[in-house]
Structure formats: C-alpha cells, structure tokens
Short mmCIF file of C-alpha atoms and ligand atoms in Angstrom, two decimals:
data_model
loop_
_atom_site.label_atom_id
_atom_site.label_comp_id
_atom_site.label_asym_id
_atom_site.label_seq_id
_atom_site.Cartn_x
_atom_site.Cartn_y
_atom_site.Cartn_z
CA MET X 26 6.25 49.23 -80.09
CA SER X 27 6.96 45.56 -80.70
CA THR X 28 4.71 43.81 -83.12
CA ALA X 29 4.30 40.08 -83.60
CA ALA X 30 6.58 40.33 -86.62
CA THR X 31 9.40 42.04 -84.69
CA ARG X 32 9.26 40.09 -81.43
CA VAL X 33 12.06 37.67 -80.57
CA PRO X 34 10.91 34.04 -80.35
CA LEU X 35 12.40 32.78 -77.09
CA VAL X 36 12.69 29.37 -75.44
CA VAL X 37 13.91 29.39 -71.82
CA ASP X 38 15.43 26.18 -70.41
CA CYS X 39 15.29 26.45 -66.64
CA ASP X 40 15.65 24.72 -63.27
CA THR X 41 13.18 27.01 -61.49
CA GLY X 42 14.63 28.05 -58.65
CA ILE X 43 14.33 31.55 -57.30
CA ASP X 44 16.46 33.43 -59.79
CA ASP X 45 15.02 31.36 -62.64
CA SER X 46 11.58 32.62 -61.60
CA LEU X 47 12.84 36.20 -61.84
CA ALA X 48 14.06 35.46 -65.38
CA LEU X 49 10.65 34.05 -66.33
CA LEU X 50 8.92 37.15 -64.94
CA TYR X 51 11.36 39.36 -66.85
CA ALA X 52 10.67 37.47 -70.08
CA ALA X 53 6.91 37.75 -69.53
CA ALA X 54 7.32 41.49 -68.88
CA SER X 55 9.41 42.16 -71.99
CA PRO X 56 7.37 43.42 -74.96
CA GLU X 57 10.00 42.41 -77.50
CA VAL X 58 9.69 38.75 -76.50
CA GLU X 59 7.54 36.05 -78.04
CA LEU X 60 7.75 33.57 -75.16
CA VAL X 61 7.45 30.33 -77.11
CA ALA X 62 8.06 27.85 -74.30
CA ALA X 63 9.80 27.05 -71.04
CA THR X 64 11.61 23.73 -70.85
CA CYS X 65 12.41 22.20 -67.48
CA VAL X 66 15.56 20.41 -66.32
CA ALA X 67 16.60 18.92 -62.98
CA GLY X 68 18.95 21.16 -61.04
CA ASN X 69 18.05 23.42 -58.16
CA VAL X 70 15.21 21.01 -57.38
CA ASP X 71 13.93 17.88 -59.15
CA ALA X 72 12.59 18.35 -62.66
CA ARG X 73 8.94 17.75 -61.77
CA GLN X 74 9.11 20.41 -59.06
CA VAL X 75 10.82 22.69 -61.60
CA ALA X 76 7.88 22.14 -63.96
CA GLU X 77 5.39 22.87 -61.17
CA ASN X 78 7.24 26.06 -60.20
CA THR X 79 7.62 27.19 -63.80
CA ARG X 80 3.92 26.84 -64.55
CA ALA X 81 2.96 28.52 -61.27
CA VAL X 82 5.25 31.50 -61.91
CA LEU X 83 3.99 31.87 -65.48
CA ALA X 84 0.43 31.81 -64.11
CA LEU X 85 1.40 34.56 -61.63
CA ALA X 86 2.57 36.56 -64.67
CA GLY X 87 -0.71 35.90 -66.48
CA ARG X 88 1.04 33.64 -69.02
CA GLU X 89 -0.57 30.24 -68.50
CA ASP X 90 -0.69 30.10 -72.31
CA VAL X 91 3.08 29.43 -72.50
CA GLU X 92 3.95 25.81 -73.22
CA VAL X 93 5.94 24.19 -70.39
CA ALA X 94 7.71 20.92 -71.13
CA LEU X 95 9.36 18.47 -68.79
CA GLY X 96 12.89 17.39 -69.67
CA ARG X 97 15.63 15.29 -68.20
CA GLU X 98 15.13 14.30 -64.58
CA VAL X 99 18.73 13.24 -64.10
CA PRO X 100 22.07 14.39 -65.57
CA LEU X 101 23.56 12.47 -68.49
CA VAL X 102 25.80 10.19 -66.47
CA ARG X 103 26.08 11.44 -62.90
CA PRO X 104 23.52 11.21 -60.09
CA LEU X 105 21.38 14.32 -59.60
CA ARG X 106 22.30 16.74 -56.85
CA THR X 107 19.88 19.50 -55.88
CA THR X 108 20.34 22.56 -53.68
CA PRO X 109 17.43 23.04 -51.27
CA GLU X 110 19.70 25.10 -49.02
CA THR X 111 19.91 27.75 -51.75
CA HIS X 112 16.40 27.82 -53.20
CA GLY X 113 14.28 26.05 -50.56
CA LEU X 114 12.78 22.57 -50.50
CA ARG X 115 10.33 23.43 -53.29
CA GLY X 116 12.64 25.83 -55.09
CA ILE X 117 10.82 29.14 -54.56
CA GLY X 118 12.13 30.02 -51.12
CA TRP X 119 9.47 31.08 -48.61
CA ALA X 120 6.94 31.92 -51.33
CA GLU X 121 3.60 30.21 -51.75
CA LEU X 122 1.91 30.03 -55.15
CA PRO X 123 -1.40 28.48 -56.20
CA PRO X 124 -0.82 25.05 -57.81
CA ALA X 125 -0.39 25.24 -61.58
CA ARG X 126 -3.59 24.59 -63.54
CA ALA X 127 -2.07 24.61 -67.04
CA PRO X 128 -1.17 21.07 -68.16
CA LEU X 129 2.39 20.06 -68.90
CA SER X 130 3.24 19.83 -72.60
CA ALA X 131 3.08 16.37 -74.13
CA ARG X 132 6.45 17.09 -75.74
CA HIS X 133 9.78 16.27 -74.08
CA ALA X 134 11.90 19.37 -73.54
CA ALA X 135 14.65 18.23 -75.90
CA ASP X 136 12.14 17.43 -78.64
CA LEU X 137 10.46 20.81 -78.17
CA ILE X 138 13.79 22.66 -78.54
CA VAL X 139 14.58 20.76 -81.74
CA ALA X 140 11.08 21.11 -83.20
CA GLU X 141 10.87 24.87 -82.54
CA ALA X 142 14.32 25.43 -84.06
CA ARG X 143 13.40 23.42 -87.16
CA ARG X 144 10.02 25.18 -87.48
CA ARG X 145 11.67 28.62 -87.76
CA PRO X 146 15.33 28.22 -88.80
CA GLY X 147 17.53 31.09 -87.61
CA ALA X 148 14.69 32.69 -85.62
CA VAL X 149 14.58 31.17 -82.14
CA THR X 150 16.80 32.37 -79.30
CA LEU X 151 17.45 29.73 -76.63
CA VAL X 152 18.43 30.89 -73.15
CA THR X 153 19.58 28.18 -70.75
CA ILE X 154 19.59 29.06 -67.06
CA GLY X 155 20.04 25.59 -65.56
CA PRO X 156 22.21 22.55 -66.16
CA LEU X 157 22.72 21.84 -69.87
CA THR X 158 21.27 18.31 -69.84
CA ASN X 159 18.24 19.05 -72.05
CA LEU X 160 20.31 20.95 -74.60
CA ALA X 161 22.92 18.20 -74.76
CA VAL X 162 20.18 15.65 -75.48
CA ALA X 163 18.67 17.98 -78.07
CA VAL X 164 21.93 18.47 -79.98
CA LEU X 165 22.67 14.73 -79.86
CA ARG X 166 19.22 14.14 -81.40
CA GLU X 167 19.64 16.95 -83.96
CA PRO X 168 23.31 17.71 -84.81
CA GLU X 169 22.13 20.59 -86.99
CA LEU X 170 20.65 22.39 -83.97
CA PRO X 171 23.58 24.85 -83.59
CA ARG X 172 22.95 26.05 -87.16
CA LEU X 173 19.17 26.26 -86.65
CA LEU X 174 18.99 28.47 -83.56
CA ARG X 175 19.17 32.26 -83.91
CA ARG X 176 21.31 32.42 -80.77
CA LEU X 177 22.28 30.42 -77.68
CA VAL X 178 22.81 32.36 -74.44
CA LEU X 179 23.76 30.28 -71.44
CA MET X 180 24.12 31.11 -67.76
CA GLY X 181 26.88 28.84 -66.59
CA GLY X 182 30.53 28.49 -65.72
CA SER X 183 33.08 30.61 -63.94
CA TYR X 184 35.86 31.66 -66.25
CA ARG X 185 38.22 33.51 -63.96
CA SER X 186 36.34 33.86 -60.69
CA ALA X 187 35.79 31.70 -57.64
CA GLY X 188 33.15 29.01 -57.94
CA ASN X 189 29.85 28.79 -56.05
CA THR X 190 29.68 25.00 -55.89
CA ALA X 191 33.29 23.84 -55.47
CA PRO X 192 36.21 26.26 -55.19
CA THR X 193 36.53 26.58 -58.97
CA THR X 194 33.15 25.39 -60.26
CA GLU X 195 29.73 26.91 -60.96
CA TRP X 196 26.43 25.09 -60.21
CA ASN X 197 24.83 24.69 -63.66
CA VAL X 198 27.97 23.20 -65.17
CA THR X 199 28.86 21.13 -62.09
CA VAL X 200 25.48 19.38 -61.97
CA ASP X 201 26.08 18.00 -65.48
CA PRO X 202 29.64 18.65 -66.74
CA GLU X 203 29.35 16.05 -69.51
CA ALA X 204 26.35 17.93 -70.90
CA ALA X 205 28.25 21.20 -70.79
CA ARG X 206 31.19 19.73 -72.71
CA ILE X 207 28.83 18.33 -75.38
CA VAL X 208 27.17 21.75 -75.78
CA PHE X 209 30.42 23.77 -75.78
CA THR X 210 31.89 21.41 -78.38
CA ALA X 211 28.84 21.18 -80.67
CA PHE X 212 27.93 24.89 -80.62
CA GLY X 213 31.54 26.11 -80.75
CA ALA X 214 32.89 23.89 -83.52
CA PRO X 215 34.84 26.03 -86.02
CA GLU X 216 32.74 24.93 -88.98
CA VAL X 217 29.54 25.74 -87.10
CA VAL X 218 30.82 29.16 -86.03
CA ALA X 219 31.86 29.94 -89.60
CA ALA X 220 28.51 28.81 -91.04
CA ARG X 221 26.59 30.86 -88.48
CA GLU X 222 28.66 33.97 -89.17
CA ALA X 223 28.18 33.47 -92.90
CA ALA X 224 24.42 33.39 -92.24
CA GLY X 225 24.66 36.70 -90.38
CA LEU X 226 24.16 35.08 -86.95
CA ALA X 227 26.30 35.35 -83.82
CA GLY X 228 28.94 32.70 -84.35
CA ARG X 229 29.48 31.45 -80.82
CA PRO X 230 27.21 30.99 -77.78
CA LEU X 231 27.25 33.84 -75.25
CA ALA X 232 28.33 32.31 -71.94
CA LEU X 233 27.50 34.36 -68.86
CA GLY X 234 29.34 32.99 -65.87
CA LEU X 235 29.78 34.10 -62.30
CA ASP X 236 32.37 36.64 -63.52
CA VAL X 237 29.49 38.84 -64.66
CA THR X 238 26.39 37.48 -62.89
CA GLU X 239 27.91 38.09 -59.48
CA ARG X 240 28.23 41.76 -60.39
CA ALA X 241 24.40 41.93 -60.22
CA LYS X 242 23.58 42.04 -56.51
CA MET X 243 19.85 42.50 -55.94
CA LEU X 244 19.28 44.40 -52.69
CA PRO X 245 16.15 45.14 -50.62
CA ARG X 246 16.08 48.64 -52.09
CA HIS X 247 15.51 47.15 -55.53
CA LEU X 248 12.38 45.44 -54.20
CA ALA X 249 11.22 48.74 -52.73
CA ALA X 250 11.68 50.45 -56.09
CA LEU X 251 9.85 47.64 -57.88
CA ALA X 252 6.97 47.82 -55.41
CA GLY X 253 6.74 51.57 -56.01
CA ARG X 254 6.63 50.99 -59.79
CA ALA X 255 3.85 48.46 -59.17
CA GLY X 256 1.81 50.96 -57.17
CA ASP X 257 2.44 49.02 -53.95
CA ASP X 258 4.07 50.24 -50.72
CA PRO X 259 7.89 50.44 -51.10
CA ALA X 260 8.55 50.40 -47.35
CA ALA X 261 6.28 47.38 -46.87
CA ALA X 262 8.10 45.47 -49.62
CA GLU X 263 11.51 46.24 -48.15
CA ALA X 264 10.27 45.21 -44.70
CA ARG X 265 8.84 41.95 -46.01
CA VAL X 266 11.97 40.96 -47.91
CA ARG X 267 13.83 41.40 -44.63
CA SER X 268 11.37 39.71 -42.26
CA ALA X 269 8.38 37.36 -42.42
CA ALA X 270 6.99 39.28 -39.46
CA ALA X 271 6.24 42.18 -41.80
CA PRO X 272 2.81 42.21 -43.47
CA ALA X 273 2.61 40.58 -46.89
CA PRO X 274 2.51 43.13 -49.74
CA ALA X 275 -0.86 43.52 -51.38
CA ASN X 276 0.39 43.05 -54.93
CA PRO X 277 0.64 39.32 -55.79
CA VAL X 278 3.85 39.65 -57.82
CA VAL X 279 5.51 41.84 -55.18
CA ARG X 280 4.42 39.40 -52.47
CA TYR X 281 5.90 36.49 -54.41
CA LEU X 282 9.19 38.31 -55.01
CA THR X 283 9.60 39.41 -51.40
CA ASP X 284 8.90 35.92 -50.02
CA ALA X 285 11.05 34.09 -52.58
CA LEU X 286 13.93 36.56 -52.33
CA ARG X 287 13.85 36.69 -48.51
CA PHE X 288 14.98 33.04 -48.54
CA TYR X 289 17.64 33.77 -51.20
CA MET X 290 18.92 36.87 -49.38
CA GLU X 291 19.11 34.97 -46.08
CA PHE X 292 21.22 32.36 -47.93
CA HIS X 293 23.56 35.02 -49.35
CA SER X 294 23.81 36.72 -45.96
CA ARG X 295 25.05 33.46 -44.43
CA ASN X 296 27.33 32.45 -47.29
CA ASP X 297 28.46 35.64 -49.04
CA GLY X 298 28.35 38.23 -46.30
CA PHE X 299 25.71 40.57 -47.70
CA TYR X 300 21.93 40.74 -47.39
CA GLY X 301 21.02 40.55 -51.03
CA ALA X 302 21.11 38.07 -53.88
CA PHE X 303 23.13 37.30 -56.97
CA VAL X 304 20.42 37.16 -59.62
CA HIS X 305 22.26 35.16 -62.26
CA ASP X 306 19.35 34.10 -64.45
CA PRO X 307 17.41 37.33 -65.09
CA LEU X 308 20.71 38.96 -66.00
CA ALA X 309 21.36 36.24 -68.56
CA LEU X 310 17.84 36.67 -69.92
CA ALA X 311 18.24 40.44 -70.14
CA ALA X 312 21.57 40.06 -71.95
CA ALA X 313 19.99 37.65 -74.43
CA LEU X 314 17.45 40.37 -75.26
CA ASP X 315 20.05 43.13 -75.27
CA PRO X 316 23.65 41.92 -75.75
CA ALA X 317 24.84 45.52 -75.25
CA LEU X 318 24.38 44.95 -71.49
CA VAL X 319 27.53 42.83 -71.45
CA ARG X 320 30.97 42.85 -72.96
CA SER X 321 32.36 39.45 -73.95
CA GLU X 322 35.59 37.95 -75.21
CA PRO X 323 35.98 34.98 -77.57
CA LEU X 324 37.72 32.17 -75.68
CA ALA X 325 38.57 28.51 -76.01
CA VAL X 326 36.85 26.81 -73.07
CA ASP X 327 36.72 23.17 -72.04
CA VAL X 328 35.14 21.37 -69.07
CA GLU X 329 37.07 19.31 -66.53
CA LEU X 330 35.45 15.88 -66.19
CA GLY X 331 38.06 13.92 -64.24
CA GLY X 332 39.40 16.28 -61.61
CA THR X 333 39.50 15.17 -58.00
CA LEU X 334 39.00 18.78 -56.86
CA THR X 335 37.88 20.46 -60.08
CA THR X 336 35.31 18.33 -61.89
CA GLY X 337 32.86 20.75 -63.54
CA GLU X 338 35.42 23.54 -63.84
CA THR X 339 35.10 25.60 -67.01
CA VAL X 340 38.74 25.87 -68.03
CA ALA X 341 39.22 29.08 -70.04
CA ASP X 342 42.37 29.50 -72.13
CA TRP X 343 42.93 33.22 -71.49
CA ARG X 344 46.53 33.10 -72.80
CA ARG X 345 45.69 30.88 -75.77
CA THR X 346 48.12 28.17 -74.67
CA TRP X 347 46.07 25.50 -76.41
CA GLN X 348 46.12 27.31 -79.76
CA ARG X 349 42.49 26.21 -80.24
CA PRO X 350 39.82 28.37 -81.93
CA ALA X 351 37.46 30.13 -79.53
CA ASN X 352 34.23 28.20 -78.94
CA LEU X 353 32.44 30.62 -76.56
CA ASP X 354 31.94 34.36 -76.19
CA VAL X 355 32.51 34.72 -72.45
CA GLY X 356 30.97 37.65 -70.58
CA VAL X 357 33.61 39.81 -68.87
CA GLU X 358 31.74 43.03 -68.00
CA VAL X 359 28.10 43.91 -67.36
CA ASP X 360 26.15 47.13 -66.93
CA GLY X 361 24.51 46.12 -63.66
CA ALA X 362 22.83 49.48 -63.09
CA ALA X 363 21.15 49.35 -66.50
CA PHE X 364 20.03 45.79 -65.83
CA PHE X 365 18.42 46.63 -62.49
CA GLU X 366 16.77 49.74 -63.89
CA ARG X 367 15.24 47.62 -66.65
CA PHE X 368 14.28 44.80 -64.28
CA VAL X 369 12.51 47.17 -61.87
CA GLU X 370 10.72 48.98 -64.71
CA ARG X 371 9.58 45.88 -66.56
CA VAL X 372 8.72 43.51 -63.71
CA GLY X 373 7.28 46.40 -61.69
CA GLY X 374 5.11 47.22 -64.68
CA LEU X 375 4.02 43.59 -64.95
CA ALA X 376 3.15 43.63 -61.24
CA ALA X 377 1.04 46.75 -61.74
CA ASP X 378 -0.81 45.07 -64.63
CA ARG X 379 -1.42 41.96 -62.56
CA ALA X 380 -2.76 44.00 -59.65
CA ALA X 381 -5.27 45.59 -62.01
CA VAL X 382 -6.36 42.15 -63.21
CA SER X 383 -6.61 40.57 -59.77
CA SER X 384 -8.45 43.50 -58.14
O1 RIB C 411 25.24 29.21 -60.45
C1 RIB C 411 24.03 29.91 -60.59
C2 RIB C 411 23.05 29.10 -61.35
O2 RIB C 411 22.76 27.91 -60.64
C3 RIB C 411 21.68 29.80 -61.51
O3 RIB C 411 21.10 29.40 -62.71
C4 RIB C 411 20.88 29.29 -60.35
O4 RIB C 411 19.48 29.25 -60.60
C5 RIB C 411 21.40 27.88 -60.25
O5 RIB C 411 20.66 27.10 -61.18
CA1 CA C 412 18.86 28.39 -62.70
#
C-alpha cells in the first residue's frame, strides 16, 4: 500500500491529445503516484486547447485538484504545426467532455517545473509526452534543473525505426527540434550524468521512442477487457470503439475512452493498416513508474536541425562513430503484455470507482 511518504511525486508535461489523455488517466489510477501537476505545451493541438483537454480529463478521473499550468504556445524558433488529422480538431477524437471547471494555474509551465524541482531536490520525476519546448525553457531558466529532478523520462524520437512525421522523424521532436537538442545536451552532459550517478540517481534521461512505443498496439479487445474490469459491458465497449452507431457505454470513463480511441483507431487503420492505436504516452508513463517494463541502452544521440529531408531526426550513434559519451538511455525493448495488463487493471479500476461516484 502506497503511503504519502512512499509515493512518487510526478509532473507530466503533455500536449493532450488522445494518448496523452490515456497517460493522465493511468497516472491518476496509479496508487504509487503523487500527481503534482500537469504542464501543457503546444503540439497535437494548440496549447490552450491542450490545457482545456488536460483539465477536462483530470476532472473525468476525479482529480480536479491537480494543478494544470499553461506553457509555451509556440516552439522555440519554428512555427507551430498541429495534427488534427491524428487527434481530432479539439485533440480528444470523437469524445465529448464537460468543460473544465478547475482554473488554470497562475504559474507558467516552465516556472512550475523549476519551482517543484527546487522545492524537493532529487524527488520529482518529470515525464514529457509532448514536444520539449517547456522543458527547454525550464532548463535555460534553471541550468541546475538536470541535477534537481529525480528522473526525466521522455516520449520522443525514433532511434532506429521509421518515423511517424517524416520518413525518419518522430512528432514530439519534429515539432520543436531545437528544444530537443537543448534538453538532450543539458540533461546528458557528462558532468551532469556523473553528478547524478554519484547522488544515486539515474544518470541519463530515459528516452522512449517509436522503437518501443510502437510495440504497444492497443486493440478493441483491450477496451472490452477494461470495460469488464470497470463493471461495464465488454461487448458494448468493443462495439462502440468500432462504430459510433453502437450505444454509448454507461461508464463515463469507458465512454470517453471508446469515443476518443475510435478516432485514433480509424486514423491508424488508414495510415498503419491495423484497427488499433499506438499508445505512446501511457507506455512512457508506465515505464517512468516501473523502468523494468523496458530495456534501454546508453547512446550518444543528437538532433538534426538543418536537414532538407531529416530535420527533427534523432541521430543515434549505435556504432559509437562519434566517440562521444552517451547522453540518453534509449528504450530498445518493452514488455507490452505487462503494460496492457497493468493499464486495463488500473484504468479499469479507476473507471469502476468513477461509476460508483457518478451513480
Ligand atoms: O509521436 C508520438 C507522440 O506525438 C505522442 O506523444 C503523441 O501524443 C504525439 O504527441
Ligand atoms: Ca503527446
């Protein structure tokens, strides 16, 4: 049983989006987490919509108490690009949620990240599941930040797999490649890694790219299992995630998931040839809570900023041709079955709790 003293203080930096919302639900459903705050960055949709979605999803989870802060509304130097075709115009697919009632934090996202790290040195885990713009601003404001965080886990990059944005690039890094390079350099500097290891902390950030997150394919059967865990109708949930003509599930969390994921699965069916969804962000969140879910390798990684075809590519030196020290721990394998089992159990359990509250 987790107690307040043993829970992991967590800040999630997100561009809520459909899979971001699954990560937020997973965090809210995880007893070992002290969900300190969610910080919002422009990416899948504009930052203000991200903040709206983030507060609405936390309210769905019964966590309107969690501080939500708005961050950068544009990348560091490039114009913002969003992806309504992937996550829907508002970023939560076909789902509808009541407007958020909880106010936005008065703090800027970057200031919140710095302040929470300073308040409890070595205690706070930061998980980034969107572009790295907020974190880049935070580390520029507080160069000590890499020594103050307990751990940085980031969903981003593609280290030896095809890209999902350009042929060799992944979305979070491509939206703001300058931010990614600042973060990879600041958090992976040899003196920082050595100081962190001397303090008993993980030396390098854990970078979970498409190489591992695209091993986690959420399928309609997972929604059926989650509905069953929630005490809802498994067949109805599977029908709804396949078609809007099916009745909406009774459970509010199950209904949200089926409507949000139906959009995401339709997207993957058109673009990736399967009716399901790569759920990048909840996998990254789960790995931050339990690093045993993934196997990683220390690598020297840099970010292409000037390529005509490859800007935003995370260039990984697998054969150590640069002779540079490793700056990231890059995920290479994941226990997808264990992740889905945990996701269904935890978020299904949250859904059951929320049904009890809303009935
Ligand atoms: O490339 C996948 C990442 O980009 C995920 O975080 C998804 O939410 C999008 O932001
Ligand atoms: Ca995201």
